Amino acid sequence: MLQSQFTVTHQDGQARCGELTLRHGVVHTPVFMPVGTQGSVKSLAPDDLDTLGAEIILANTYHLYLRLGEARIRDLGGLHSFMQWNKNILTDSGGFQVFSLGAGSRQQKPLLEKMTEEGAHFRSHIDGSRHLLTPERSIAMQEAIGADVMMVFDECPPPYAEKNDQLASLQRTTRWAERCVQARTHAGGALFGIVQGGLSLELRAQHTEMLKQFSFDGLAIGGLAVGESKEEFMRTLSFTAAQLPTERPRYLMGVGTPADLVEAVNVGIDMFDCVMPTRNARNGTLFVSTGKLTIKNATYMNDLRPIDENCACYTCRTFSRAYLRHLFVAEEILFHRLATLHNLTYYLNLMSKMRQAIAHQCFQEFRADFLRYQETNFSGELAI
Amino acid sequence: MLQSQFTVTHQDGQARCGELTLRHGVVHTPVFMPVGTQGSVKSLAPDDLDTLGAEIILANTYHLYLRLGEARIRDLGGLHSFMQWNKNILTDSGGFQVFSLGAGSRQQKPLLEKMTEEGAHFRSHIDGSRHLLTPERSIAMQEAIGADVMMVFDECPPPYAEKNDQLASLQRTTRWAERCVQARTHAGGALFGIVQGGLSLELRAQHTEMLKQFSFDGLAIGGLAVGESKEEFMRTLSFTAAQLPTERPRYLMGVGTPADLVEAVNVGIDMFDCVMPTRNARNGTLFVSTGKLTIKNATYMNDLRPIDENCACYTCRTFSRAYLRHLFVAEEILFHRLATLHNLTYYLNLMSKMRQAIAHQCFQEFRADFLRYQETNFSGELAI
């Protein structure tokens, strides 16, 4: 029971362009999905997202479940109507928030109390109330939201867990995937599976095989970019991507830097989401064609140039670095929107350039040029 | 040396419509000026202000002096270019912030150390640094900003000071007004005097006479709405307004509620500024044609109506009360912009309706209808 269509339109090496047709229109891949955790891409209104050319955004089931609940979001007509966004929405399952927002995170943390075969028992980060999230409840909530793409409710074990523990976790996650498949209704959107397995190539291959028994609309790679080295990340990513079916979209969850996106597209990934462009914007780190720019630096005090002379976003067409620095230093809230508009323009333009390079069979030249810039200009100190 | 033209186009009782021609275009009065304290009307970009139909905004000399300083704002090309606002800007003199941000204010407070004939010695609320603000420095700063209307640097004594102290203060304020007149250059904008005198009609009349010796582009009424009763406010306002020259614009500083604006227009006031619509917006108090609405109330949880069915702003055209309440409760920063757009639309529409009523000689009917609504629906508990 597929609720989507996917066509690969161009291929260049492992990199590919595709058209993913969902209930709210076509998504051109490779695609980056801006994150709208609580039904709002922070600081932006839907007309801003239209101006950016976004075709799909991500919303978080965990936050919407606690803030609104299943019955209310259904009564309110679903998230599209609620937030007045008429293009596609992908929802995560809530699993990542419940299991994995661990030490060191600056996010508000839920408190995982107990994990059973039934699901995850946790306390709300908002009011301490007790909740049980199960595969069935996650799917019901995602259907109430009206998600165009739903994700299976899965466990995300720490990448360095014992292999036996990881295998047990994969088996449970597979049973939960099956419960999600059983729970979905004809009214729901597309459903993606999530391949786990930490940094073990063997487990990644095993789990991919387990998930192939279900006819998912797409497969995601979960549990990466959670603290492993760049080498471990790339080794696991490229191996796992190669295991995934070619005829379905491949989604790398929660990644990443601009260079990460280019490398992941290079091994055949089609979909991305990450809070980096939006969160960095609010922290004053702006992406530019020659690297990045920390707007609070005194060097920009009297700099009348735009953030990026090659950028056509409203912020760059209108304001100087000096003004944006002033807004940031004076803690003016207008800064958040202007910086977010710029950073998302950067990310969405990067995806557009990759799609063009793939269509013109020059992705390797694009990648080499891009990474040379990154090595020269990115210092790896990105404030995430 | 006038730097403005003012024509009264319609009169209905004491209420009047006018056209105030400044360096950045015509301002239609009665007018409300949104407050952009630090070179930004909080949460709004200049294209938002254009959409609202704003013809003039206010900026605060005190904040821009501390954040940028005179030399820097001049080097940056002035505030219009810096913030990319191409219509008019009125600046206050800095005096109100230095003298009057007293007990109970939620604003960041400067520390007034000493007041001498030369000017005000104070410490910055940002870094504790020492500064001396004089009439000459205030005018130089306002000219560096590129203000289309500058205000004289004045003392704002507490309304209940001893009469002798008040008279001494008025005399100093008059000497300072003269120093401001001497300090302005041909490059500067229009210059308004400020009538003080607390709640004494005698002092208000005396000070108005003192200020008439200077050829100001307009006269403002200062020192009202600082804690006095509504009766004292109206008595002082109507008396003082009647003393002011009819051929120049009259500006009531820092006022007020929608009902205050209607009553002040009724006694002949032409210009207003106030943080109420913008600050209330951020606090979740929204102005509607039938009164006000506190968006966090649970009653709006599932209310799919717009804030105000009679409002045509982007927020009301697009979003439900339920969504706006969700954004407010979830502390989503998009709320600030959507609420600010709405409240400023309310205020600017109110001014537009008053101008139309005056032009059609039906201002008293408008006023009676409006105040009846306010009595019925406003409880006076506005969260300011």
mmCIF file of C-alpha atoms in Angstrom, chain A residues 183-378:
data_model
loop_
_atom_site.group_PDB
_atom_site.id
_atom_site.type_symbol
_atom_site.label_atom_id
_atom_site.label_comp_id
_atom_site.label_asym_id
_atom_site.label_seq_id
_atom_site.Cartn_x
_atom_site.Cartn_y
_atom_site.Cartn_z
ATOM 1 C CA ALA A 183 -1.556 0.370 12.300
ATOM 2 C CA ARG A 184 -1.578 2.653 9.291
ATOM 3 C CA THR A 185 -4.879 3.258 7.523
ATOM 4 C CA HIS A 186 -5.805 4.101 3.948
ATOM 5 C CA ALA A 187 -6.316 7.686 5.078
ATOM 6 C CA GLY A 188 -2.675 8.057 6.053
ATOM 7 C CA GLY A 189 0.319 9.323 4.131
ATOM 8 C CA ALA A 190 3.399 7.500 2.909
ATOM 9 C CA LEU A 191 5.346 5.457 5.478
ATOM 10 C CA PHE A 192 9.125 5.190 5.653
ATOM 11 C CA GLY A 193 11.129 2.552 7.494
ATOM 12 C CA ILE A 194 14.313 3.419 9.398
ATOM 13 C CA VAL A 195 17.496 1.389 9.163
ATOM 14 C CA GLN A 196 19.412 1.268 12.435
ATOM 15 C CA GLY A 197 22.504 -0.720 13.366
ATOM 16 C CA GLY A 198 24.898 1.831 14.754
ATOM 17 C CA LEU A 199 28.370 1.740 13.212
ATOM 18 C CA SER A 200 28.309 -1.983 12.437
ATOM 19 C CA LEU A 201 28.133 -2.643 8.717
ATOM 20 C CA GLU A 202 26.967 -6.177 9.430
ATOM 21 C CA LEU A 203 24.045 -4.961 11.524
ATOM 22 C CA ARG A 204 23.179 -2.258 8.999
ATOM 23 C CA ALA A 205 23.013 -4.912 6.259
ATOM 24 C CA GLN A 206 20.989 -7.253 8.477
ATOM 25 C CA HIS A 207 18.501 -4.577 9.419
ATOM 26 C CA THR A 208 18.085 -3.419 5.846
ATOM 27 C CA GLU A 209 17.215 -6.993 4.893
ATOM 28 C CA MET A 210 14.710 -7.255 7.758
ATOM 29 C CA LEU A 211 12.962 -4.067 6.619
ATOM 30 C CA LYS A 212 12.752 -5.076 2.970
ATOM 31 C CA GLN A 213 9.909 -7.484 3.852
ATOM 32 C CA PHE A 214 7.638 -4.444 4.304
ATOM 33 C CA SER A 215 6.611 -2.313 1.353
ATOM 34 C CA PHE A 216 7.739 1.015 2.712
ATOM 35 C CA ASP A 217 7.441 4.140 0.571
ATOM 36 C CA GLY A 218 11.055 4.898 1.411
ATOM 37 C CA LEU A 219 13.830 3.977 3.773
ATOM 38 C CA ALA A 220 15.694 6.239 6.139
ATOM 39 C CA ILE A 221 19.081 5.869 7.755
ATOM 40 C CA GLY A 222 18.828 6.634 11.459
ATOM 41 C CA GLY A 223 21.368 6.750 14.251
ATOM 42 C CA LEU A 224 24.110 8.598 12.412
ATOM 43 C CA ALA A 225 25.740 11.936 13.223
ATOM 44 C CA VAL A 226 25.284 11.224 16.920
ATOM 45 C CA GLY A 227 28.900 11.668 17.967
ATOM 46 C CA GLU A 228 30.918 9.288 15.769
ATOM 47 C CA SER A 229 33.966 10.438 13.790
ATOM 48 C CA LYS A 230 33.644 11.753 10.251
ATOM 49 C CA GLU A 231 35.326 8.590 8.971
ATOM 50 C CA GLU A 232 32.923 6.294 10.853
ATOM 51 C CA PHE A 233 30.018 8.414 9.650
ATOM 52 C CA MET A 234 31.049 8.249 5.980
ATOM 53 C CA ARG A 235 31.955 4.541 6.093
ATOM 54 C CA THR A 236 28.589 3.591 7.617
ATOM 55 C CA LEU A 237 26.645 5.969 5.429
ATOM 56 C CA SER A 238 28.098 4.910 2.107
ATOM 57 C CA PHE A 239 27.836 1.203 2.974
ATOM 58 C CA THR A 240 24.225 1.495 4.166
ATOM 59 C CA ALA A 241 23.101 3.712 1.278
ATOM 60 C CA ALA A 242 24.351 1.072 -1.148
ATOM 61 C CA GLN A 243 22.177 -1.564 0.566
ATOM 62 C CA LEU A 244 18.963 0.408 0.092
ATOM 63 C CA PRO A 245 16.594 -0.268 -2.798
ATOM 64 C CA THR A 246 17.299 2.052 -5.722
ATOM 65 C CA GLU A 247 13.631 2.506 -6.640
ATOM 66 C CA ARG A 248 12.616 4.163 -3.352
ATOM 67 C CA PRO A 249 13.732 7.469 -1.777
ATOM 68 C CA ARG A 250 16.545 7.325 0.782
ATOM 69 C CA TYR A 251 16.442 9.709 3.703
ATOM 70 C CA LEU A 252 19.391 10.502 5.974
ATOM 71 C CA MET A 253 17.841 11.710 9.221
ATOM 72 C CA GLY A 254 19.094 14.756 11.106
ATOM 73 C CA VAL A 255 22.098 15.573 8.885
ATOM 74 C CA GLY A 256 23.948 17.927 8.537
ATOM 75 C CA THR A 257 26.597 20.448 7.512
ATOM 76 C CA PRO A 258 26.681 21.634 3.893
ATOM 77 C CA ALA A 259 29.665 19.336 3.269
ATOM 78 C CA ASP A 260 27.756 16.420 4.832
ATOM 79 C CA LEU A 261 24.890 17.002 2.400
ATOM 80 C CA VAL A 262 27.213 16.993 -0.610
ATOM 81 C CA GLU A 263 28.940 13.797 0.543
ATOM 82 C CA ALA A 264 25.651 12.087 1.290
ATOM 83 C CA VAL A 265 24.151 13.010 -2.086
ATOM 84 C CA ASN A 266 27.344 11.585 -3.582
ATOM 85 C CA VAL A 267 26.510 8.163 -2.115
ATOM 86 C CA GLY A 268 22.883 8.306 -3.231
ATOM 87 C CA ILE A 269 20.892 9.998 -0.448
ATOM 88 C CA ASP A 270 17.738 11.814 -1.577
ATOM 89 C CA MET A 271 16.300 13.509 1.522
ATOM 90 C CA PHE A 272 17.643 15.455 4.496
ATOM 91 C CA ASP A 273 16.491 17.383 7.525
ATOM 92 C CA CYS A 274 18.531 19.225 10.113
ATOM 93 C CA VAL A 275 18.100 22.071 12.602
ATOM 94 C CA MET A 276 21.541 23.398 11.669
ATOM 95 C CA PRO A 277 20.540 26.199 9.255
ATOM 96 C CA THR A 278 17.698 27.442 11.468
ATOM 97 C CA ARG A 279 19.415 27.046 14.843
ATOM 98 C CA ASN A 280 22.706 28.473 13.580
ATOM 99 C CA ALA A 281 20.791 31.427 12.187
ATOM 100 C CA ARG A 282 19.399 32.256 15.606
ATOM 101 C CA ASN A 283 22.883 31.898 17.098
ATOM 102 C CA GLY A 284 24.323 34.312 14.540
ATOM 103 C CA THR A 285 26.236 31.849 12.347
ATOM 104 C CA LEU A 286 25.455 32.520 8.710
ATOM 105 C CA PHE A 287 26.326 30.300 5.757
ATOM 106 C CA VAL A 288 27.975 32.028 2.802
ATOM 107 C CA SER A 289 29.348 30.830 -0.492
ATOM 108 C CA THR A 290 32.894 31.138 0.816
ATOM 109 C CA GLY A 291 32.287 29.427 4.167
ATOM 110 C CA LYS A 292 30.548 30.900 7.176
ATOM 111 C CA LEU A 293 30.300 34.180 8.984
ATOM 112 C CA THR A 294 29.872 34.814 12.715
ATOM 113 C CA ILE A 295 27.833 37.995 12.657
ATOM 114 C CA LYS A 296 28.679 39.176 16.160
ATOM 115 C CA ASN A 297 32.353 39.635 15.267
ATOM 116 C CA ALA A 298 33.465 43.244 15.581
ATOM 117 C CA THR A 299 34.869 43.084 12.058
ATOM 118 C CA TYR A 300 31.307 43.473 10.730
ATOM 119 C CA MET A 301 30.487 46.600 12.760
ATOM 120 C CA ASN A 302 30.828 48.920 9.786
ATOM 121 C CA ASP A 303 30.617 46.407 6.952
ATOM 122 C CA LEU A 304 28.058 47.691 4.467
ATOM 123 C CA ARG A 305 28.151 44.571 2.272
ATOM 124 C CA PRO A 306 25.347 42.002 2.357
ATOM 125 C CA ILE A 307 25.948 38.688 4.161
ATOM 126 C CA ASP A 308 26.715 37.085 0.815
ATOM 127 C CA GLU A 309 27.067 39.036 -2.398
ATOM 128 C CA ASN A 310 26.046 35.921 -4.341
ATOM 129 C CA CYS A 311 22.776 35.450 -2.443
ATOM 130 C CA ALA A 312 19.423 36.759 -3.671
ATOM 131 C CA CYS A 313 17.426 36.302 -0.447
ATOM 132 C CA TYR A 314 15.440 39.218 1.037
ATOM 133 C CA THR A 315 18.007 39.653 3.781
ATOM 134 C CA CYS A 316 20.948 39.920 1.367
ATOM 135 C CA ARG A 317 19.025 42.106 -1.080
ATOM 136 C CA THR A 318 18.089 44.521 1.694
ATOM 137 C CA PHE A 319 20.434 44.702 4.677
ATOM 138 C CA SER A 320 24.117 45.157 5.450
ATOM 139 C CA ARG A 321 26.254 43.015 7.717
ATOM 140 C CA ALA A 322 26.595 46.109 9.928
ATOM 141 C CA TYR A 323 22.821 46.309 10.423
ATOM 142 C CA LEU A 324 22.447 42.580 10.996
ATOM 143 C CA ARG A 325 25.279 42.659 13.544
ATOM 144 C CA HIS A 326 23.540 45.572 15.274
ATOM 145 C CA LEU A 327 20.271 43.613 15.430
ATOM 146 C CA PHE A 328 22.086 40.562 16.823
ATOM 147 C CA VAL A 329 24.046 42.484 19.450
ATOM 148 C CA ALA A 330 20.999 44.553 20.466
ATOM 149 C CA GLU A 331 18.989 41.287 20.719
ATOM 150 C CA GLU A 332 16.378 42.510 18.264
ATOM 151 C CA ILE A 333 14.064 39.625 17.362
ATOM 152 C CA LEU A 334 13.923 40.694 13.723
ATOM 153 C CA PHE A 335 17.407 39.184 13.478
ATOM 154 C CA HIS A 336 16.046 35.649 13.856
ATOM 155 C CA ARG A 337 13.796 35.888 10.826
ATOM 156 C CA LEU A 338 16.325 37.631 8.593
ATOM 157 C CA ALA A 339 19.082 35.163 9.483
ATOM 158 C CA THR A 340 16.773 32.152 9.128
ATOM 159 C CA LEU A 341 15.615 33.340 5.699
ATOM 160 C CA HIS A 342 19.241 33.593 4.636
ATOM 161 C CA ASN A 343 20.471 30.262 6.006
ATOM 162 C CA LEU A 344 17.541 28.312 4.590
ATOM 163 C CA THR A 345 18.062 30.036 1.245
ATOM 164 C CA TYR A 346 21.660 28.824 1.407
ATOM 165 C CA TYR A 347 20.615 25.220 2.144
ATOM 166 C CA LEU A 348 17.830 25.116 -0.434
ATOM 167 C CA ASN A 349 20.076 26.704 -3.055
ATOM 168 C CA LEU A 350 22.760 24.124 -2.312
ATOM 169 C CA MET A 351 20.246 21.352 -3.005
ATOM 170 C CA SER A 352 19.128 23.085 -6.196
ATOM 171 C CA LYS A 353 22.737 23.374 -7.385
ATOM 172 C CA MET A 354 23.291 19.693 -6.685
ATOM 173 C CA ARG A 355 20.168 18.742 -8.631
ATOM 174 C CA GLN A 356 21.392 20.811 -11.568
ATOM 175 C CA ALA A 357 24.885 19.323 -11.415
ATOM 176 C CA ILE A 358 23.445 15.800 -11.388
ATOM 177 C CA ALA A 359 21.099 16.604 -14.278
ATOM 178 C CA HIS A 360 24.064 17.974 -16.228
ATOM 179 C CA GLN A 361 26.274 15.013 -15.320
ATOM 180 C CA CYS A 362 28.863 17.201 -13.627
ATOM 181 C CA PHE A 363 28.238 16.347 -9.992
ATOM 182 C CA GLN A 364 31.843 15.281 -9.343
ATOM 183 C CA GLU A 365 33.164 18.658 -10.531
ATOM 184 C CA PHE A 366 30.595 20.408 -8.359
ATOM 185 C CA ARG A 367 31.524 18.277 -5.369
ATOM 186 C CA ALA A 368 35.264 18.785 -5.802
ATOM 187 C CA ASP A 369 34.839 22.551 -6.091
ATOM 188 C CA PHE A 370 32.518 22.691 -3.133
ATOM 189 C CA LEU A 371 34.659 20.594 -0.812
ATOM 190 C CA ARG A 372 37.782 22.543 -1.737
ATOM 191 C CA TYR A 373 35.977 25.675 -0.537
ATOM 192 C CA GLN A 374 34.877 23.929 2.639
ATOM 193 C CA GLU A 375 38.401 22.735 3.444
ATOM 194 C CA THR A 376 39.747 26.209 2.882
ATOM 195 C CA ASN A 377 37.068 28.090 4.713
ATOM 196 C CA PHE A 378 35.253 25.845 7.149
#
